[in-house]
């Protein structure tokens, strides 16, 4: 639609789960700026501010044209005063002073570097910064006790912070398929996360594993992990047990906010020739080490096992994007009085669980048009 002044005015629904967000983005300058402020807020334990910036960026991602004038933003949802100020700054001055000063700030740079260590969250990084640790050398020199994840994260820092390509994700996929087929024939492996949404790179590779016969998936994760370990594919792994059924301390109790699937956080050792086997011809990543070429790289891989009865919810819940997931749950709660998790959908009015065997059914239960994975890139 066009207003009287011939300025393009856009109309956008307010929940990201009502919108089709492809990877095509005409406003990357603006969305990169808002995403950086979101990241800074998240790293500073200001989750609310982080979400506000993420929502604002997500609205700009669906606009069909680059924004050139503030009047084009009239009536758009989720653009708060702060986000509008940042956008205005960029449109008028080519850059936002707040974004630029955040980028330059020692604190932000230190938070980024330290949380780049696998196993280090914002809270730990903040504590280290207060103790005067701002970079990896200072971390190594300090006598901080690191846990197993953090030690692996530090050891493989460069690899883990290099984006994973789709070819590498596919190569890992073949290895996971082989592991799963060896330990439980008939079990199914599905690529989830950003790669399922069509992203060309990712920070990790995520897989969901299930078996068409309910119950057959019980105890599957340790078997997969043992197989991978025996073949030398794992540099690090930590498997989180189903905390609902097997709690170490005291009686089993449901923890509604937490995921109760078996989950494995791992670091894979991906050999260059595994990549070639999976169809990639050239190796673009072989770094010099010990005077020779390192013929492999470390890749972060997450595995999740779900019973088939929950598969559709797990698939929807683990495909992302993170904002899309958050918005689905907000829509369910605020607009439908339902509770959505990666396990189930509960109707709080009818007091009943709503079954689903496909993502399409879940969108239908929620009264939403179906949005395919490639359009969930909010
Ligand atoms: P990436 O890996 O940075 O390229 O991007 P994504 O979208 O693959 O992000 P990632 O790998 O952090 O997470 C994949 C999706 O899985 C994400 O959209 C939300 C979901 N997810 C991640 N961690 C959890 C969790 O602890 N619980 C639940 N329910 N979902 C999670
Ligand atoms: Mg991922």
XYZ file of N, CA, C and O in Angstrom, residues 61 109 149 186 214 328:
24
model
N 13.048 -7.535 9.054
C 13.449 -8.638 8.164
C 12.368 -8.993 7.146
O 12.691 -9.558 6.110
N 33.475 -6.477 23.976
C 34.478 -7.304 23.295
C 34.889 -8.489 24.181
O 35.016 -9.616 23.708
N 33.738 -29.050 29.758
C 33.237 -28.378 28.559
C 34.113 -27.172 28.223
O 34.503 -26.969 27.073
N 16.215 -48.781 12.005
C 14.841 -48.277 11.947
C 14.672 -46.927 12.612
O 13.688 -46.238 12.381
N 6.950 -46.456 19.526
C 7.079 -45.783 20.823
C 7.827 -46.666 21.833
O 7.538 -47.863 21.956
N 5.935 -18.270 19.060
C 4.925 -19.337 19.039
C 4.369 -19.554 20.450
O 3.155 -19.681 20.641
